[in-house]
Amino acid sequence: MAIYLDTSNIDEIRKYTKMGIISGVTTNPTILHKEGASGGMKGLKEKMLEVARIVAPHPLSVEVTTNHREGMIAQAKEIAGWAKNIVIKITVHGPNGELDNMSVIHELETKHDIRINVTAMMSAQQCFLAALAGASYVSLLGGRVNNMGYNSIEEVKKLRYLLDRYQLKAKIILASTREILNVIEWLCAGADIVTVAPNFIEGMIVHPYTKETVQMFLADAAKAGH
Ligand code: G3P
């Protein structure tokens, strides 16, 4: 586990899966909306099934679209049933700080054997509690943390320490990537996974000096008649 793609764009997912670089995909309702999702739950199912097939056996995170307790449980069960490699994303609490989510996460992981990725978290303490509740993945939105003036790297280090010390199974996902620099910094700080928009991967690979070097090799090969 290292890099996931934070997108529902089929062409991009195919492209980077073929390179062997990515080991999972994450989505959320905003990404799906921005990338032109349509067709209600039926449309979502078709799209997510296609993505799940492309990335299998790696995980695909799909977020529930309600914050009502019974609705979250029903949707989680339904969506998790679409494909074996689907992980359900649930926010750590509701839009007004409602606490139901934590018991829903615990119930889905322990009673229904559904893998949960707890999202929208801004601190090590939120992630730690989600891990205690039994989450398989805890998503810290590092870019948003930095935007608020806090240091995401320090949060990752604290969280790594806590999960290791208490032997909690949750994998740390760093999301909300803002700069290419974030990817390696967060992995070095202790994240298991960084999830990125596709253009970040191209940015990590392509370097102007590498271009110049390759151009030199090709030009000299041509001059030598090779
Ligand atoms: O799902 C979490 C992540 O994708 C959010 O990213 O860019 O909206 O902060 P962003």
PDB file of C-alpha atoms and ligand atoms in Angstrom:
ATOM      1  CA  MET A   1       0.000   0.000   0.000  1.00  0.00           C
ATOM      2  CA  ALA A   2       1.299   3.421  -0.842  1.00  0.00           C
ATOM      3  CA  ILE A   3      -0.580   5.448  -3.425  1.00  0.00           C
ATOM      4  CA  TYR A   4      -4.278   5.478  -4.173  1.00  0.00           C
ATOM      5  CA  LEU A   5      -6.038   7.526  -6.825  1.00  0.00           C
ATOM      6  CA  ASP A   6      -8.657   9.967  -5.551  1.00  0.00           C
ATOM      7  CA  THR A   7     -10.894   9.949  -8.624  1.00  0.00           C
ATOM      8  CA  SER A   8     -13.709   8.177 -10.441  1.00  0.00           C
ATOM      9  CA  ASN A   9     -12.218   8.882 -13.866  1.00  0.00           C
ATOM     10  CA  ILE A  10     -12.124   5.505 -15.601  1.00  0.00           C
ATOM     11  CA  ASP A  11      -9.420   6.417 -18.150  1.00  0.00           C
ATOM     12  CA  GLU A  12      -7.078   7.701 -15.440  1.00  0.00           C
ATOM     13  CA  ILE A  13      -7.707   4.688 -13.231  1.00  0.00           C
ATOM     14  CA  ARG A  14      -6.973   2.332 -16.153  1.00  0.00           C
ATOM     15  CA  LYS A  15      -3.836   4.282 -17.076  1.00  0.00           C
ATOM     16  CA  TYR A  16      -2.226   4.158 -13.633  1.00  0.00           C
ATOM     17  CA  THR A  17      -3.397   0.624 -12.857  1.00  0.00           C
ATOM     18  CA  LYS A  18      -1.638  -0.509 -16.030  1.00  0.00           C
ATOM     19  CA  MET A  19       1.593   1.113 -14.764  1.00  0.00           C
ATOM     20  CA  GLY A  20       1.305  -0.846 -11.515  1.00  0.00           C
ATOM     21  CA  ILE A  21       1.670   2.332  -9.497  1.00  0.00           C
ATOM     22  CA  ILE A  22      -1.620   2.532  -7.629  1.00  0.00           C
ATOM     23  CA  SER A  23      -2.949   0.099  -5.045  1.00  0.00           C
ATOM     24  CA  GLY A  24      -6.445   1.465  -4.525  1.00  0.00           C
ATOM     25  CA  VAL A  25      -9.000   4.131  -5.435  1.00  0.00           C
ATOM     26  CA  THR A  26     -10.960   6.521  -3.240  1.00  0.00           C
ATOM     27  CA  THR A  27     -14.012   8.571  -4.181  1.00  0.00           C
ATOM     28  CA  ASN A  28     -16.392  10.905  -2.418  1.00  0.00           C
ATOM     29  CA  PRO A  29     -19.683  12.572  -3.448  1.00  0.00           C
ATOM     30  CA  THR A  30     -17.896  15.796  -4.433  1.00  0.00           C
ATOM     31  CA  ILE A  31     -15.424  14.007  -6.703  1.00  0.00           C
ATOM     32  CA  LEU A  32     -18.257  12.012  -8.298  1.00  0.00           C
ATOM     33  CA  HIS A  33     -20.314  15.169  -8.849  1.00  0.00           C
ATOM     34  CA  LYS A  34     -17.368  17.106 -10.315  1.00  0.00           C
ATOM     35  CA  GLU A  35     -16.534  14.192 -12.596  1.00  0.00           C
ATOM     36  CA  GLY A  36     -20.075  14.121 -14.013  1.00  0.00           C
ATOM     37  CA  ALA A  37     -21.844  11.396 -12.012  1.00  0.00           C
ATOM     38  CA  SER A  38     -25.439  10.826 -13.083  1.00  0.00           C
ATOM     39  CA  GLY A  39     -28.229   8.249 -12.938  1.00  0.00           C
ATOM     40  CA  GLY A  40     -28.830   8.187  -9.178  1.00  0.00           C
ATOM     41  CA  MET A  41     -27.912   5.067  -7.191  1.00  0.00           C
ATOM     42  CA  LYS A  42     -28.179   2.920 -10.322  1.00  0.00           C
ATOM     43  CA  GLY A  43     -25.666   5.135 -12.104  1.00  0.00           C
ATOM     44  CA  LEU A  44     -23.391   5.094  -9.061  1.00  0.00           C
ATOM     45  CA  LYS A  45     -23.543   1.317  -8.901  1.00  0.00           C
ATOM     46  CA  GLU A  46     -22.627   0.912 -12.582  1.00  0.00           C
ATOM     47  CA  LYS A  47     -19.704   3.302 -12.294  1.00  0.00           C
ATOM     48  CA  MET A  48     -18.388   1.865  -9.031  1.00  0.00           C
ATOM     49  CA  LEU A  49     -18.676  -1.689 -10.358  1.00  0.00           C
ATOM     50  CA  GLU A  50     -16.538  -0.713 -13.337  1.00  0.00           C
ATOM     51  CA  VAL A  51     -13.917   0.926 -11.112  1.00  0.00           C
ATOM     52  CA  ALA A  52     -13.980  -2.009  -8.676  1.00  0.00           C
ATOM     53  CA  ARG A  53     -13.316  -4.425 -11.547  1.00  0.00           C
ATOM     54  CA  ILE A  54     -10.378  -2.381 -12.835  1.00  0.00           C
ATOM     55  CA  VAL A  55      -8.639  -2.018  -9.459  1.00  0.00           C
ATOM     56  CA  ALA A  56      -9.434  -5.467  -8.019  1.00  0.00           C
ATOM     57  CA  PRO A  57      -8.118  -6.959  -5.816  1.00  0.00           C
ATOM     58  CA  HIS A  58      -7.163  -3.525  -4.500  1.00  0.00           C
ATOM     59  CA  PRO A  59      -9.788  -1.558  -2.549  1.00  0.00           C
ATOM     60  CA  LEU A  60     -12.225   1.055  -3.822  1.00  0.00           C
ATOM     61  CA  SER A  61     -13.727   3.436  -1.245  1.00  0.00           C
ATOM     62  CA  VAL A  62     -17.332   4.540  -1.837  1.00  0.00           C
ATOM     63  CA  GLU A  63     -18.983   7.023   0.528  1.00  0.00           C
ATOM     64  CA  VAL A  64     -22.510   6.774   1.923  1.00  0.00           C
ATOM     65  CA  THR A  65     -24.760   9.688   0.964  1.00  0.00           C
ATOM     66  CA  THR A  66     -26.865  10.049   4.089  1.00  0.00           C
ATOM     67  CA  ASN A  67     -26.163  10.792   7.730  1.00  0.00           C
ATOM     68  CA  HIS A  68     -29.195   9.052   9.213  1.00  0.00           C
ATOM     69  CA  ARG A  69     -28.199   6.095  11.341  1.00  0.00           C
ATOM     70  CA  GLU A  70     -30.390   3.456   9.699  1.00  0.00           C
ATOM     71  CA  GLY A  71     -29.753   4.951   6.261  1.00  0.00           C
ATOM     72  CA  MET A  72     -25.976   4.727   6.705  1.00  0.00           C
ATOM     73  CA  ILE A  73     -26.231   1.082   7.749  1.00  0.00           C
ATOM     74  CA  ALA A  74     -28.601   0.171   4.905  1.00  0.00           C
ATOM     75  CA  GLN A  75     -26.499   1.980   2.279  1.00  0.00           C
ATOM     76  CA  ALA A  76     -23.256   0.528   3.613  1.00  0.00           C
ATOM     77  CA  LYS A  77     -24.656  -2.999   3.372  1.00  0.00           C
ATOM     78  CA  GLU A  78     -26.005  -2.392  -0.117  1.00  0.00           C
ATOM     79  CA  ILE A  79     -22.861  -0.735  -1.523  1.00  0.00           C
ATOM     80  CA  ALA A  80     -20.495  -3.244   0.122  1.00  0.00           C
ATOM     81  CA  GLY A  81     -22.503  -5.986  -1.605  1.00  0.00           C
ATOM     82  CA  TRP A  82     -21.695  -4.602  -5.070  1.00  0.00           C
ATOM     83  CA  ALA A  83     -18.129  -5.960  -5.104  1.00  0.00           C
ATOM     84  CA  LYS A  84     -15.744  -7.724  -2.724  1.00  0.00           C
ATOM     85  CA  ASN A  85     -13.132  -4.959  -2.846  1.00  0.00           C
ATOM     86  CA  ILE A  86     -15.489  -2.095  -1.947  1.00  0.00           C
ATOM     87  CA  VAL A  87     -14.740  -0.251   1.298  1.00  0.00           C
ATOM     88  CA  ILE A  88     -17.409   2.037   2.743  1.00  0.00           C
ATOM     89  CA  LYS A  89     -16.550   5.627   3.552  1.00  0.00           C
ATOM     90  CA  ILE A  90     -18.337   7.272   6.475  1.00  0.00           C
ATOM     91  CA  THR A  91     -17.576  10.697   7.940  1.00  0.00           C
ATOM     92  CA  VAL A  92     -16.376  10.704  11.546  1.00  0.00           C
ATOM     93  CA  HIS A  93     -19.480  12.597  12.659  1.00  0.00           C
ATOM     94  CA  GLY A  94     -22.528  14.229  11.141  1.00  0.00           C
ATOM     95  CA  PRO A  95     -22.814  17.729   9.613  1.00  0.00           C
ATOM     96  CA  ASN A  96     -23.581  19.227  13.021  1.00  0.00           C
ATOM     97  CA  GLY A  97     -21.334  17.032  15.122  1.00  0.00           C
ATOM     98  CA  GLU A  98     -23.843  14.169  15.488  1.00  0.00           C
ATOM     99  CA  LEU A  99     -22.143  11.206  17.156  1.00  0.00           C
ATOM    100  CA  ASP A 100     -24.152   8.334  15.636  1.00  0.00           C
ATOM    101  CA  ASN A 101     -21.475   7.744  13.010  1.00  0.00           C
ATOM    102  CA  MET A 102     -18.993   6.233  15.457  1.00  0.00           C
ATOM    103  CA  SER A 103     -21.393   3.503  16.594  1.00  0.00           C
ATOM    104  CA  VAL A 104     -22.403   2.876  12.975  1.00  0.00           C
ATOM    105  CA  ILE A 105     -18.715   2.394  12.088  1.00  0.00           C
ATOM    106  CA  HIS A 106     -18.261   0.011  15.030  1.00  0.00           C
ATOM    107  CA  GLU A 107     -21.382  -1.960  14.142  1.00  0.00           C
ATOM    108  CA  LEU A 108     -20.538  -2.289  10.446  1.00  0.00           C
ATOM    109  CA  GLU A 109     -16.976  -3.445  11.137  1.00  0.00           C
ATOM    110  CA  THR A 110     -17.732  -5.827  13.990  1.00  0.00           C
ATOM    111  CA  LYS A 111     -21.275  -7.121  13.338  1.00  0.00           C
ATOM    112  CA  HIS A 112     -21.522  -6.961   9.557  1.00  0.00           C
ATOM    113  CA  ASP A 113     -17.876  -7.567   8.602  1.00  0.00           C
ATOM    114  CA  ILE A 114     -17.815  -4.497   6.338  1.00  0.00           C
ATOM    115  CA  ARG A 115     -14.561  -2.586   5.894  1.00  0.00           C
ATOM    116  CA  ILE A 116     -14.898   1.097   6.789  1.00  0.00           C
ATOM    117  CA  ASN A 117     -12.810   4.096   5.764  1.00  0.00           C
ATOM    118  CA  VAL A 118     -13.589   6.888   8.228  1.00  0.00           C
ATOM    119  CA  THR A 119     -13.220  10.249   6.514  1.00  0.00           C
ATOM    120  CA  ALA A 120     -13.377  14.039   6.883  1.00  0.00           C
ATOM    121  CA  MET A 121     -10.926  13.914   9.796  1.00  0.00           C
ATOM    122  CA  MET A 122      -8.669  16.840  10.647  1.00  0.00           C
ATOM    123  CA  SER A 123      -6.661  15.589  13.626  1.00  0.00           C
ATOM    124  CA  ALA A 124      -4.795  12.608  15.041  1.00  0.00           C
ATOM    125  CA  GLN A 125      -7.263  12.449  17.924  1.00  0.00           C
ATOM    126  CA  GLN A 126     -10.268  11.963  15.612  1.00  0.00           C
ATOM    127  CA  CYS A 127      -8.401   9.276  13.677  1.00  0.00           C
ATOM    128  CA  PHE A 128      -7.320   7.535  16.887  1.00  0.00           C
ATOM    129  CA  LEU A 129     -10.911   7.262  18.123  1.00  0.00           C
ATOM    130  CA  ALA A 130     -12.103   6.023  14.720  1.00  0.00           C
ATOM    131  CA  ALA A 131      -9.369   3.379  14.881  1.00  0.00           C
ATOM    132  CA  LEU A 132     -10.536   2.385  18.379  1.00  0.00           C
ATOM    133  CA  ALA A 133     -14.086   2.059  16.998  1.00  0.00           C
ATOM    134  CA  GLY A 134     -12.688  -0.567  14.634  1.00  0.00           C
ATOM    135  CA  ALA A 135     -12.178   1.297  11.352  1.00  0.00           C
ATOM    136  CA  SER A 136     -10.000  -0.447   8.775  1.00  0.00           C
ATOM    137  CA  TYR A 137      -8.882   2.895   7.318  1.00  0.00           C
ATOM    138  CA  VAL A 138      -8.691   6.358   8.843  1.00  0.00           C
ATOM    139  CA  SER A 139      -8.538   9.286   6.417  1.00  0.00           C
ATOM    140  CA  LEU A 140      -6.839  12.476   7.564  1.00  0.00           C
ATOM    141  CA  LEU A 141      -7.495  15.351   5.157  1.00  0.00           C
ATOM    142  CA  GLY A 142      -3.954  16.685   5.302  1.00  0.00           C
ATOM    143  CA  GLY A 143      -4.384  19.550   2.850  1.00  0.00           C
ATOM    144  CA  ARG A 144      -7.362  20.882   4.799  1.00  0.00           C
ATOM    145  CA  VAL A 145      -5.391  20.501   8.064  1.00  0.00           C
ATOM    146  CA  ASN A 146      -2.584  22.629   6.613  1.00  0.00           C
ATOM    147  CA  ASN A 147      -5.143  25.139   5.287  1.00  0.00           C
ATOM    148  CA  MET A 148      -6.346  25.707   8.848  1.00  0.00           C
ATOM    149  CA  GLY A 149      -2.819  26.532   9.970  1.00  0.00           C
ATOM    150  CA  TYR A 150      -2.027  23.190  11.621  1.00  0.00           C
ATOM    151  CA  ASN A 151       0.862  20.931  10.610  1.00  0.00           C
ATOM    152  CA  SER A 152      -0.444  17.748   8.978  1.00  0.00           C
ATOM    153  CA  ILE A 153       2.964  16.076   9.298  1.00  0.00           C
ATOM    154  CA  GLU A 154       2.854  16.366  13.099  1.00  0.00           C
ATOM    155  CA  GLU A 155      -0.660  14.845  13.113  1.00  0.00           C
ATOM    156  CA  VAL A 156       0.547  11.907  10.995  1.00  0.00           C
ATOM    157  CA  LYS A 157       3.519  11.276  13.295  1.00  0.00           C
ATOM    158  CA  LYS A 158       1.313  11.293  16.421  1.00  0.00           C
ATOM    159  CA  LEU A 159      -1.229   9.023  14.792  1.00  0.00           C
ATOM    160  CA  ARG A 160       1.437   6.553  13.598  1.00  0.00           C
ATOM    161  CA  TYR A 161       2.787   6.379  17.134  1.00  0.00           C
ATOM    162  CA  LEU A 162      -0.647   5.771  18.672  1.00  0.00           C
ATOM    163  CA  LEU A 163      -1.754   3.104  16.193  1.00  0.00           C
ATOM    164  CA  ASP A 164       1.534   1.227  16.622  1.00  0.00           C
ATOM    165  CA  ARG A 165       1.606   1.584  20.399  1.00  0.00           C
ATOM    166  CA  TYR A 166      -1.935   0.263  20.843  1.00  0.00           C
ATOM    167  CA  GLN A 167      -1.648  -2.211  17.961  1.00  0.00           C
ATOM    168  CA  LEU A 168      -4.694  -0.897  16.130  1.00  0.00           C
ATOM    169  CA  LYS A 169      -5.298  -2.333  12.680  1.00  0.00           C
ATOM    170  CA  ALA A 170      -6.398   0.901  10.953  1.00  0.00           C
ATOM    171  CA  LYS A 171      -4.366   1.986   7.950  1.00  0.00           C
ATOM    172  CA  ILE A 172      -3.623   5.701   7.761  1.00  0.00           C
ATOM    173  CA  ILE A 173      -4.779   7.383   4.553  1.00  0.00           C
ATOM    174  CA  LEU A 174      -3.660  10.948   3.869  1.00  0.00           C
ATOM    175  CA  ALA A 175      -6.093  12.702   1.553  1.00  0.00           C
ATOM    176  CA  SER A 176      -6.806  16.231   0.367  1.00  0.00           C
ATOM    177  CA  THR A 177      -3.399  16.417  -1.292  1.00  0.00           C
ATOM    178  CA  ARG A 178      -2.494  19.966  -2.315  1.00  0.00           C
ATOM    179  CA  GLU A 179       1.137  19.715  -3.435  1.00  0.00           C
ATOM    180  CA  ILE A 180       3.258  16.988  -4.980  1.00  0.00           C
ATOM    181  CA  LEU A 181       5.614  17.425  -2.020  1.00  0.00           C
ATOM    182  CA  ASN A 182       2.828  16.203   0.308  1.00  0.00           C
ATOM    183  CA  VAL A 183       2.972  12.647  -1.035  1.00  0.00           C
ATOM    184  CA  ILE A 184       6.485  11.690   0.024  1.00  0.00           C
ATOM    185  CA  GLU A 185       6.402  13.874   3.162  1.00  0.00           C
ATOM    186  CA  TRP A 186       3.240  12.178   4.449  1.00  0.00           C
ATOM    187  CA  LEU A 187       4.494   8.678   3.611  1.00  0.00           C
ATOM    188  CA  CYS A 188       7.793   9.415   5.383  1.00  0.00           C
ATOM    189  CA  ALA A 189       5.887  10.772   8.403  1.00  0.00           C
ATOM    190  CA  GLY A 190       4.097   7.425   8.773  1.00  0.00           C
ATOM    191  CA  ALA A 191       1.071   7.356   6.471  1.00  0.00           C
ATOM    192  CA  ASP A 192       0.319   3.944   4.981  1.00  0.00           C
ATOM    193  CA  ILE A 193      -1.379   5.485   1.972  1.00  0.00           C
ATOM    194  CA  VAL A 194      -1.609   8.847   0.262  1.00  0.00           C
ATOM    195  CA  THR A 195      -4.551   9.304  -2.090  1.00  0.00           C
ATOM    196  CA  VAL A 196      -3.996  11.716  -4.952  1.00  0.00           C
ATOM    197  CA  ALA A 197      -5.666  13.216  -8.006  1.00  0.00           C
ATOM    198  CA  PRO A 198      -4.234  11.634 -11.195  1.00  0.00           C
ATOM    199  CA  ASN A 199      -2.264  14.738 -12.252  1.00  0.00           C
ATOM    200  CA  PHE A 200      -0.135  14.411  -9.092  1.00  0.00           C
ATOM    201  CA  ILE A 201       1.295  11.106 -10.299  1.00  0.00           C
ATOM    202  CA  GLU A 202       2.324  12.573 -13.633  1.00  0.00           C
ATOM    203  CA  GLY A 203       3.897  15.454 -11.715  1.00  0.00           C
ATOM    204  CA  MET A 204       5.855  12.997  -9.562  1.00  0.00           C
ATOM    205  CA  ILE A 205       7.216  11.161 -12.601  1.00  0.00           C
ATOM    206  CA  VAL A 206       8.038  13.903 -15.097  1.00  0.00           C
ATOM    207  CA  HIS A 207      11.068  16.102 -14.415  1.00  0.00           C
ATOM    208  CA  PRO A 208      12.435  18.785 -16.783  1.00  0.00           C
ATOM    209  CA  TYR A 209      16.047  17.637 -16.298  1.00  0.00           C
ATOM    210  CA  THR A 210      15.025  14.042 -17.021  1.00  0.00           C
ATOM    211  CA  LYS A 211      13.422  15.258 -20.256  1.00  0.00           C
ATOM    212  CA  GLU A 212      16.643  17.034 -21.212  1.00  0.00           C
ATOM    213  CA  THR A 213      18.698  13.946 -20.365  1.00  0.00           C
ATOM    214  CA  VAL A 214      16.482  11.631 -22.418  1.00  0.00           C
ATOM    215  CA  GLN A 215      16.624  14.084 -25.329  1.00  0.00           C
ATOM    216  CA  MET A 216      20.435  14.019 -25.094  1.00  0.00           C
ATOM    217  CA  PHE A 217      20.520  10.173 -25.139  1.00  0.00           C
ATOM    218  CA  LEU A 218      18.235   9.991 -28.159  1.00  0.00           C
ATOM    219  CA  ALA A 219      20.065  12.725 -30.063  1.00  0.00           C
ATOM    220  CA  ASP A 220      23.466  11.126 -29.439  1.00  0.00           C
ATOM    221  CA  ALA A 221      22.166   7.690 -30.381  1.00  0.00           C
ATOM    222  CA  ALA A 222      20.970   9.166 -33.669  1.00  0.00           C
ATOM    223  CA  LYS A 223      24.345  10.904 -34.260  1.00  0.00           C
ATOM    224  CA  ALA A 224      26.144   7.599 -33.664  1.00  0.00           C
ATOM    225  CA  GLY A 225      23.819   5.935 -36.129  1.00  0.00           C
ATOM    226  CA  HIS A 226      22.473   3.484 -33.532  1.00  0.00           C
TER     227      HIS A 226
HETATM  228  O1  G3P B   1     -12.242  12.507   0.273  1.00  0.00           O
HETATM  229  C1  G3P B   1     -11.298  13.315   0.859  1.00  0.00           C
HETATM  230  C2  G3P B   1     -10.538  14.182  -0.108  1.00  0.00           C
HETATM  231  O2  G3P B   1     -10.702  13.747  -1.419  1.00  0.00           O
HETATM  232  C3  G3P B   1     -10.905  15.632   0.020  1.00  0.00           C
HETATM  233  O3  G3P B   1     -10.059  16.373  -0.770  1.00  0.00           O
HETATM  234  O4  G3P B   1      -9.352  18.316  -2.062  1.00  0.00           O
HETATM  235  O5  G3P B   1     -11.708  18.209  -1.230  1.00  0.00           O
HETATM  236  O6  G3P B   1      -9.830  18.602   0.354  1.00  0.00           O
HETATM  237  P1  G3P B   1     -10.260  17.970  -0.918  1.00  0.00           P
END
